Amino acid sequence: MRVVLVGPPGAGKGTQAQFIASHLSIPKISTGDIFRANVSGGTELGKLAKEYMDRGDLVPDEVTVAMVRDRLSEDDAQEGFLLDGFPRNVPQAEVLKKMLAEFGTGLDVVLNLVVEDDEVVRRLAGRRTCRSCGKVWHVVFDPPTVEGVCDACGGELFQRDDDREETIRRRLEVYQEQTAPLISFYADEGILQGVDATGPVEEITQRSMSALRRFAD
Ligand code: ADP
Ligand code: ADP
């Protein structure tokens, strides 16, 4: 299946993406994770992306699209994929549509994770990420056993630079201005499914899987 996850920053896209991708046995492709790996690796792409990410702005489309094209050309993405964080504006959605058409295929479904603004801010402000394995925790909603230490690998937890208050505000504006229009774009394509993304993580995964099953055949 070819699936896209959309939703505001902090909606739980990354959290859900790992479970959904594993249920469907498809790779999870997260543009934010790829950018962050490039930032930590000190690559040219990372240096360029960091400037935009630190401000809470989108990395320019031509850079992002080239990176996604490369990733989607890899062997493991030929039978399906779950995109998390891409597309993030209508021009990216249009390029993705063309790109998939060149490969002779198209998206099956777009899941829109719906969470209200206050909850999104609570989720972002308490998010902590493992420096070693990238696993995401929350200081209140999903705390590790020992504060600041990843239960999965023993790595150090840190707060992303862009999860600080001023940047959170900017990212929410960017979401409203640029990303939210994707909802009507994909509704018009007839492939949009809204998912209530409040409540326990496992319940949201179950709701997402039921929504996907409606598009499976
Ligand atoms: P979140 O999970 O909080 O929504 P991401 O990890 O997806 O955030 O993205 C972090 C940052 O990486 C974004 O604020 C943006 O600067 C950059 N980024 C990620 N995906 C894209 C994209 N598709 N287009 C442009 N910039 C992107
Ligand atoms: P996104 O990728 O959409 O930015 P994340 O998956 O990184 O969102 O989740 C943002 C924060 O919210 C993380 O700290 C995560 O632990 C927490 N979180 C995710 N899902 C839930 C949920 N259902 N209830 C409470 N907190 C959650």
mmCIF file of C-alpha atoms and ligand atoms in Angstrom:
data_model
loop_
_atom_site.group_PDB
_atom_site.id
_atom_site.type_symbol
_atom_site.label_atom_id
_atom_site.label_comp_id
_atom_site.label_asym_id
_atom_site.label_seq_id
_atom_site.Cartn_x
_atom_site.Cartn_y
_atom_site.Cartn_z
ATOM 1 C CA MET A 1 0.000 0.000 0.000
ATOM 2 C CA ARG A 2 1.110 3.583 -0.647
ATOM 3 C CA VAL A 3 0.102 5.716 2.287
ATOM 4 C CA VAL A 4 0.655 9.310 3.391
ATOM 5 C CA LEU A 5 0.233 10.544 6.984
ATOM 6 C CA VAL A 6 -0.685 14.186 7.446
ATOM 7 C CA GLY A 7 -1.442 16.185 10.567
ATOM 8 C CA PRO A 8 -0.085 19.116 12.520
ATOM 9 C CA PRO A 9 3.365 18.955 14.138
ATOM 10 C CA GLY A 10 2.990 16.880 17.306
ATOM 11 C CA ALA A 11 -0.135 15.036 16.120
ATOM 12 C CA GLY A 12 1.656 11.717 16.632
ATOM 13 C CA LYS A 13 2.589 11.010 13.002
ATOM 14 C CA GLY A 14 6.016 9.549 13.844
ATOM 15 C CA THR A 15 4.594 7.503 16.724
ATOM 16 C CA GLN A 16 1.814 6.034 14.573
ATOM 17 C CA ALA A 17 3.980 5.662 11.473
ATOM 18 C CA GLN A 18 6.237 3.073 13.074
ATOM 19 C CA PHE A 19 3.286 0.845 14.114
ATOM 20 C CA ILE A 20 1.306 1.229 10.882
ATOM 21 C CA ALA A 21 4.382 0.591 8.715
ATOM 22 C CA SER A 22 5.206 -2.487 10.725
ATOM 23 C CA HIS A 23 1.597 -3.836 10.489
ATOM 24 C CA LEU A 24 1.660 -3.318 6.712
ATOM 25 C CA SER A 25 5.306 -4.491 6.273
ATOM 26 C CA ILE A 26 6.224 -1.365 4.338
ATOM 27 C CA PRO A 27 9.048 1.125 4.976
ATOM 28 C CA LYS A 28 8.313 4.284 6.943
ATOM 29 C CA ILE A 29 9.814 7.282 5.190
ATOM 30 C CA SER A 30 10.006 10.356 7.404
ATOM 31 C CA THR A 31 11.457 13.481 5.792
ATOM 32 C CA GLY A 32 12.039 15.048 9.235
ATOM 33 C CA ASP A 33 14.099 11.997 10.291
ATOM 34 C CA ILE A 34 16.108 12.076 7.060
ATOM 35 C CA PHE A 35 16.827 15.791 7.505
ATOM 36 C CA ARG A 36 17.831 15.260 11.163
ATOM 37 C CA ALA A 37 20.164 12.390 10.204
ATOM 38 C CA ASN A 38 21.818 14.734 7.692
ATOM 39 C CA VAL A 39 22.113 17.478 10.321
ATOM 40 C CA SER A 40 23.824 15.078 12.782
ATOM 41 C CA GLY A 41 26.026 13.719 10.005
ATOM 42 C CA GLY A 42 27.126 17.255 9.067
ATOM 43 C CA THR A 43 26.324 16.763 5.351
ATOM 44 C CA GLU A 44 25.771 19.687 2.955
ATOM 45 C CA LEU A 45 22.076 18.819 2.848
ATOM 46 C CA GLY A 46 22.011 18.867 6.659
ATOM 47 C CA LYS A 47 23.690 22.287 6.835
ATOM 48 C CA LEU A 48 21.161 23.736 4.416
ATOM 49 C CA ALA A 49 18.141 22.093 6.063
ATOM 50 C CA LYS A 50 19.133 23.105 9.609
ATOM 51 C CA GLU A 51 18.744 26.799 8.850
ATOM 52 C CA TYR A 52 15.100 26.315 7.878
ATOM 53 C CA MET A 53 14.317 23.734 10.550
ATOM 54 C CA ASP A 54 15.638 25.929 13.376
ATOM 55 C CA ARG A 55 13.306 28.716 12.278
ATOM 56 C CA GLY A 56 10.348 26.347 11.979
ATOM 57 C CA ASP A 57 10.107 26.947 8.228
ATOM 58 C CA LEU A 58 9.876 24.365 5.476
ATOM 59 C CA VAL A 59 13.056 23.299 3.704
ATOM 60 C CA PRO A 60 12.779 24.442 0.042
ATOM 61 C CA ASP A 61 10.711 22.164 -2.169
ATOM 62 C CA GLU A 62 13.389 21.365 -4.750
ATOM 63 C CA VAL A 63 15.733 20.033 -2.045
ATOM 64 C CA THR A 64 13.005 18.055 -0.285
ATOM 65 C CA VAL A 65 11.520 16.640 -3.459
ATOM 66 C CA ALA A 66 14.914 15.460 -4.776
ATOM 67 C CA MET A 67 15.553 13.700 -1.483
ATOM 68 C CA VAL A 68 12.156 11.957 -1.557
ATOM 69 C CA ARG A 69 12.580 10.945 -5.202
ATOM 70 C CA ASP A 70 15.878 9.212 -4.308
ATOM 71 C CA ARG A 71 14.326 7.458 -1.339
ATOM 72 C CA LEU A 72 11.261 6.280 -3.280
ATOM 73 C CA SER A 73 13.527 4.843 -5.974
ATOM 74 C CA GLU A 74 15.094 2.404 -3.528
ATOM 75 C CA ASP A 75 14.170 -1.277 -3.763
ATOM 76 C CA ASP A 76 12.293 -1.521 -0.471
ATOM 77 C CA ALA A 77 9.798 1.185 -1.528
ATOM 78 C CA GLN A 78 8.657 -0.473 -4.763
ATOM 79 C CA GLU A 79 5.752 -2.446 -3.246
ATOM 80 C CA GLY A 80 4.563 0.292 -0.907
ATOM 81 C CA PHE A 81 5.582 2.901 1.650
ATOM 82 C CA LEU A 82 4.315 5.114 4.423
ATOM 83 C CA LEU A 83 5.281 8.758 4.036
ATOM 84 C CA ASP A 84 5.443 10.743 7.294
ATOM 85 C CA GLY A 85 5.936 14.499 6.932
ATOM 86 C CA PHE A 86 5.820 14.590 3.138
ATOM 87 C CA PRO A 87 4.097 16.165 1.281
ATOM 88 C CA ARG A 88 3.790 19.288 3.403
ATOM 89 C CA ASN A 89 2.314 21.711 0.885
ATOM 90 C CA VAL A 90 0.224 21.486 -2.287
ATOM 91 C CA PRO A 91 3.187 21.906 -4.707
ATOM 92 C CA GLN A 92 4.925 18.902 -3.059
ATOM 93 C CA ALA A 93 1.683 16.906 -3.352
ATOM 94 C CA GLU A 94 1.485 17.729 -7.047
ATOM 95 C CA VAL A 95 5.096 16.663 -7.639
ATOM 96 C CA LEU A 96 4.519 13.446 -5.694
ATOM 97 C CA LYS A 97 1.500 12.656 -7.853
ATOM 98 C CA LYS A 98 3.553 13.151 -11.034
ATOM 99 C CA MET A 99 6.488 11.183 -9.661
ATOM 100 C CA LEU A 100 4.288 8.191 -8.780
ATOM 101 C CA ALA A 101 2.562 8.399 -12.169
ATOM 102 C CA GLU A 102 6.031 8.111 -13.788
ATOM 103 C CA PHE A 103 6.533 4.933 -11.753
ATOM 104 C CA GLY A 104 3.122 3.786 -13.050
ATOM 105 C CA THR A 105 1.387 4.031 -9.685
ATOM 106 C CA GLY A 106 -0.345 6.377 -7.225
ATOM 107 C CA LEU A 107 -1.290 6.871 -3.592
ATOM 108 C CA ASP A 108 -3.902 4.562 -2.080
ATOM 109 C CA VAL A 109 -4.855 6.583 0.971
ATOM 110 C CA VAL A 110 -3.993 9.677 2.995
ATOM 111 C CA LEU A 111 -4.617 9.482 6.742
ATOM 112 C CA ASN A 112 -5.266 12.819 8.408
ATOM 113 C CA LEU A 113 -4.478 12.659 12.149
ATOM 114 C CA VAL A 114 -6.902 15.058 13.833
ATOM 115 C CA VAL A 115 -5.907 16.608 17.186
ATOM 116 C CA GLU A 116 -6.887 19.981 18.638
ATOM 117 C CA ASP A 117 -4.313 22.783 18.999
ATOM 118 C CA ASP A 118 -3.897 22.734 22.793
ATOM 119 C CA GLU A 119 -3.133 19.025 22.779
ATOM 120 C CA VAL A 120 -0.620 19.427 19.961
ATOM 121 C CA VAL A 121 1.247 22.085 21.967
ATOM 122 C CA ARG A 122 1.282 19.822 25.077
ATOM 123 C CA ARG A 123 2.644 16.950 22.995
ATOM 124 C CA LEU A 124 5.370 19.039 21.329
ATOM 125 C CA ALA A 125 6.486 20.839 24.486
ATOM 126 C CA GLY A 126 7.060 17.540 26.336
ATOM 127 C CA ARG A 127 8.576 15.572 23.451
ATOM 128 C CA ARG A 128 11.992 14.064 24.074
ATOM 129 C CA THR A 129 13.977 12.179 21.452
ATOM 130 C CA CYS A 130 16.762 9.611 21.898
ATOM 131 C CA ARG A 131 20.090 10.762 20.506
ATOM 132 C CA SER A 132 21.142 7.174 19.772
ATOM 133 C CA CYS A 133 18.102 5.318 18.386
ATOM 134 C CA GLY A 134 15.712 8.207 17.585
ATOM 135 C CA LYS A 135 12.840 6.783 19.680
ATOM 136 C CA VAL A 136 10.353 9.434 20.774
ATOM 137 C CA TRP A 137 9.188 9.823 24.405
ATOM 138 C CA HIS A 138 7.067 12.326 26.295
ATOM 139 C CA VAL A 139 7.857 13.670 29.766
ATOM 140 C CA VAL A 140 4.224 13.202 30.918
ATOM 141 C CA PHE A 141 2.362 11.024 28.387
ATOM 142 C CA ASP A 142 5.079 8.434 27.765
ATOM 143 C CA PRO A 143 7.936 8.934 30.230
ATOM 144 C CA PRO A 144 11.002 6.682 30.261
ATOM 145 C CA THR A 145 11.712 4.753 33.512
ATOM 146 C CA VAL A 146 14.749 6.914 34.277
ATOM 147 C CA GLU A 147 14.424 10.595 33.395
ATOM 148 C CA GLY A 148 16.563 11.569 30.409
ATOM 149 C CA VAL A 149 17.494 7.977 29.490
ATOM 150 C CA CYS A 150 15.996 5.939 26.637
ATOM 151 C CA ASP A 151 14.435 2.663 27.880
ATOM 152 C CA ALA A 152 14.960 1.080 24.472
ATOM 153 C CA CYS A 153 18.726 1.585 24.120
ATOM 154 C CA GLY A 154 20.097 3.490 27.150
ATOM 155 C CA GLY A 155 20.805 6.559 24.967
ATOM 156 C CA GLU A 156 20.535 10.170 26.089
ATOM 157 C CA LEU A 157 17.200 11.955 25.564
ATOM 158 C CA PHE A 158 17.168 15.521 24.292
ATOM 159 C CA GLN A 159 14.654 18.202 23.365
ATOM 160 C CA ARG A 160 14.669 19.065 19.658
ATOM 161 C CA ASP A 161 15.735 22.678 19.010
ATOM 162 C CA ASP A 162 12.512 23.216 17.067
ATOM 163 C CA ASP A 163 10.354 21.992 19.979
ATOM 164 C CA ARG A 164 10.969 25.216 21.912
ATOM 165 C CA GLU A 165 8.052 27.579 22.406
ATOM 166 C CA GLU A 166 8.794 30.281 19.794
ATOM 167 C CA THR A 167 9.566 27.724 17.099
ATOM 168 C CA ILE A 168 6.484 25.657 17.954
ATOM 169 C CA ARG A 169 4.351 28.740 17.319
ATOM 170 C CA ARG A 170 5.976 29.306 13.916
ATOM 171 C CA ARG A 171 5.595 25.637 12.937
ATOM 172 C CA LEU A 172 1.881 25.752 13.748
ATOM 173 C CA GLU A 173 1.491 28.845 11.546
ATOM 174 C CA VAL A 174 3.353 27.118 8.723
ATOM 175 C CA TYR A 175 1.065 24.113 9.182
ATOM 176 C CA GLN A 176 -2.080 26.268 8.896
ATOM 177 C CA GLU A 177 -0.829 28.241 5.912
ATOM 178 C CA GLN A 178 0.899 25.557 3.880
ATOM 179 C CA THR A 179 0.056 22.052 5.072
ATOM 180 C CA ALA A 180 -3.639 22.245 6.038
ATOM 181 C CA PRO A 181 -4.666 22.923 2.368
ATOM 182 C CA LEU A 182 -3.559 19.335 1.648
ATOM 183 C CA ILE A 183 -6.697 18.147 3.408
ATOM 184 C CA SER A 184 -9.008 19.505 0.723
ATOM 185 C CA PHE A 185 -6.495 18.591 -1.996
ATOM 186 C CA TYR A 186 -6.666 14.910 -0.998
ATOM 187 C CA ALA A 187 -10.403 15.044 -0.218
ATOM 188 C CA ASP A 188 -10.900 16.147 -3.838
ATOM 189 C CA GLU A 189 -8.793 13.184 -4.957
ATOM 190 C CA GLY A 190 -11.153 10.926 -2.993
ATOM 191 C CA ILE A 191 -8.407 9.304 -0.891
ATOM 192 C CA LEU A 192 -8.614 11.221 2.405
ATOM 193 C CA GLN A 193 -9.485 9.462 5.679
ATOM 194 C CA GLY A 194 -9.706 11.449 8.932
ATOM 195 C CA VAL A 195 -8.576 9.644 12.083
ATOM 196 C CA ASP A 196 -9.334 10.871 15.614
ATOM 197 C CA ALA A 197 -5.769 11.027 16.993
ATOM 198 C CA THR A 198 -6.666 11.603 20.652
ATOM 199 C CA GLY A 199 -6.507 8.908 23.340
ATOM 200 C CA PRO A 200 -4.119 5.993 23.819
ATOM 201 C CA VAL A 201 -1.522 5.324 21.094
ATOM 202 C CA GLU A 202 -2.762 1.730 20.506
ATOM 203 C CA GLU A 203 -6.351 2.886 19.949
ATOM 204 C CA ILE A 204 -5.217 5.427 17.357
ATOM 205 C CA THR A 205 -3.246 2.693 15.597
ATOM 206 C CA GLN A 206 -6.390 0.508 15.540
ATOM 207 C CA ARG A 207 -8.484 3.380 14.133
ATOM 208 C CA SER A 208 -5.820 4.012 11.482
ATOM 209 C CA MET A 209 -5.709 0.335 10.505
ATOM 210 C CA SER A 210 -9.525 0.226 10.180
ATOM 211 C CA ALA A 211 -9.428 3.334 7.987
ATOM 212 C CA LEU A 212 -6.716 1.741 5.811
ATOM 213 C CA ARG A 213 -8.676 -1.504 5.448
ATOM 214 C CA ARG A 214 -11.541 0.460 3.877
ATOM 215 C CA PHE A 215 -9.120 1.349 1.054
ATOM 216 C CA ALA A 216 -7.268 -1.959 0.860
ATOM 217 C CA ASP A 217 -9.137 -3.448 -2.125
HETATM 218 P P1 ADP B 1 7.010 17.152 13.159
HETATM 219 O O1 ADP B 1 7.138 15.675 13.335
HETATM 220 O O2 ADP B 1 7.058 17.871 14.442
HETATM 221 O O3 ADP B 1 5.838 17.534 12.322
HETATM 222 P P2 ADP B 1 9.140 16.799 11.275
HETATM 223 O O4 ADP B 1 10.114 15.944 11.989
HETATM 224 O O5 ADP B 1 8.232 16.138 10.299
HETATM 225 O O6 ADP B 1 8.295 17.607 12.359
HETATM 226 O O7 ADP B 1 9.869 17.987 10.517
HETATM 227 C C1 ADP B 1 10.809 18.796 11.166
HETATM 228 C C2 ADP B 1 11.236 19.906 10.211
HETATM 229 O O8 ADP B 1 11.860 19.328 9.048
HETATM 230 C C3 ADP B 1 10.106 20.760 9.647
HETATM 231 O O9 ADP B 1 9.729 21.821 10.535
HETATM 232 C C4 ADP B 1 10.742 21.288 8.357
HETATM 233 O O10 ADP B 1 11.673 22.325 8.614
HETATM 234 C C5 ADP B 1 11.534 20.067 7.872
HETATM 235 N N1 ADP B 1 10.708 19.234 6.984
HETATM 236 C C6 ADP B 1 10.250 17.966 7.225
HETATM 237 N N2 ADP B 1 9.536 17.518 6.190
HETATM 238 C C7 ADP B 1 9.509 18.505 5.268
HETATM 239 C C8 ADP B 1 8.909 18.661 3.985
HETATM 240 N N3 ADP B 1 8.149 17.701 3.425
HETATM 241 N N4 ADP B 1 9.122 19.833 3.322
HETATM 242 C C9 ADP B 1 9.859 20.818 3.837
HETATM 243 N N5 ADP B 1 10.439 20.754 5.060
HETATM 244 C C10 ADP B 1 10.267 19.607 5.770
HETATM 245 P P1 ADP B 2 4.693 14.132 15.034
HETATM 246 O O1 ADP B 2 5.570 13.146 14.302
HETATM 247 O O2 ADP B 2 3.324 14.252 14.408
HETATM 248 O O3 ADP B 2 5.339 15.467 15.223
HETATM 249 P P2 ADP B 2 5.231 12.502 17.413
HETATM 250 O O4 ADP B 2 4.864 11.112 17.028
HETATM 251 O O5 ADP B 2 6.668 12.841 17.491
HETATM 252 O O6 ADP B 2 4.410 13.567 16.499
HETATM 253 O O7 ADP B 2 4.528 12.797 18.830
HETATM 254 C C1 ADP B 2 4.677 14.063 19.484
HETATM 255 C C2 ADP B 2 4.736 13.841 21.004
HETATM 256 O O8 ADP B 2 3.460 13.391 21.469
HETATM 257 C C3 ADP B 2 5.747 12.784 21.453
HETATM 258 O O9 ADP B 2 6.368 13.209 22.639
HETATM 259 C C4 ADP B 2 4.888 11.534 21.683
HETATM 260 O O10 ADP B 2 5.446 10.712 22.713
HETATM 261 C C5 ADP B 2 3.565 12.137 22.136
HETATM 262 N N1 ADP B 2 2.399 11.365 21.707
HETATM 263 C C6 ADP B 2 2.227 10.679 20.545
HETATM 264 N N2 ADP B 2 1.013 10.078 20.504
HETATM 265 C C7 ADP B 2 0.389 10.418 21.666
HETATM 266 C C8 ADP B 2 -0.894 10.123 22.229
HETATM 267 N N3 ADP B 2 -1.786 9.361 21.574
HETATM 268 N N4 ADP B 2 -1.189 10.648 23.445
HETATM 269 C C9 ADP B 2 -0.298 11.416 24.098
HETATM 270 N N5 ADP B 2 0.928 11.728 23.639
HETATM 271 C C10 ADP B 2 1.277 11.233 22.436
#
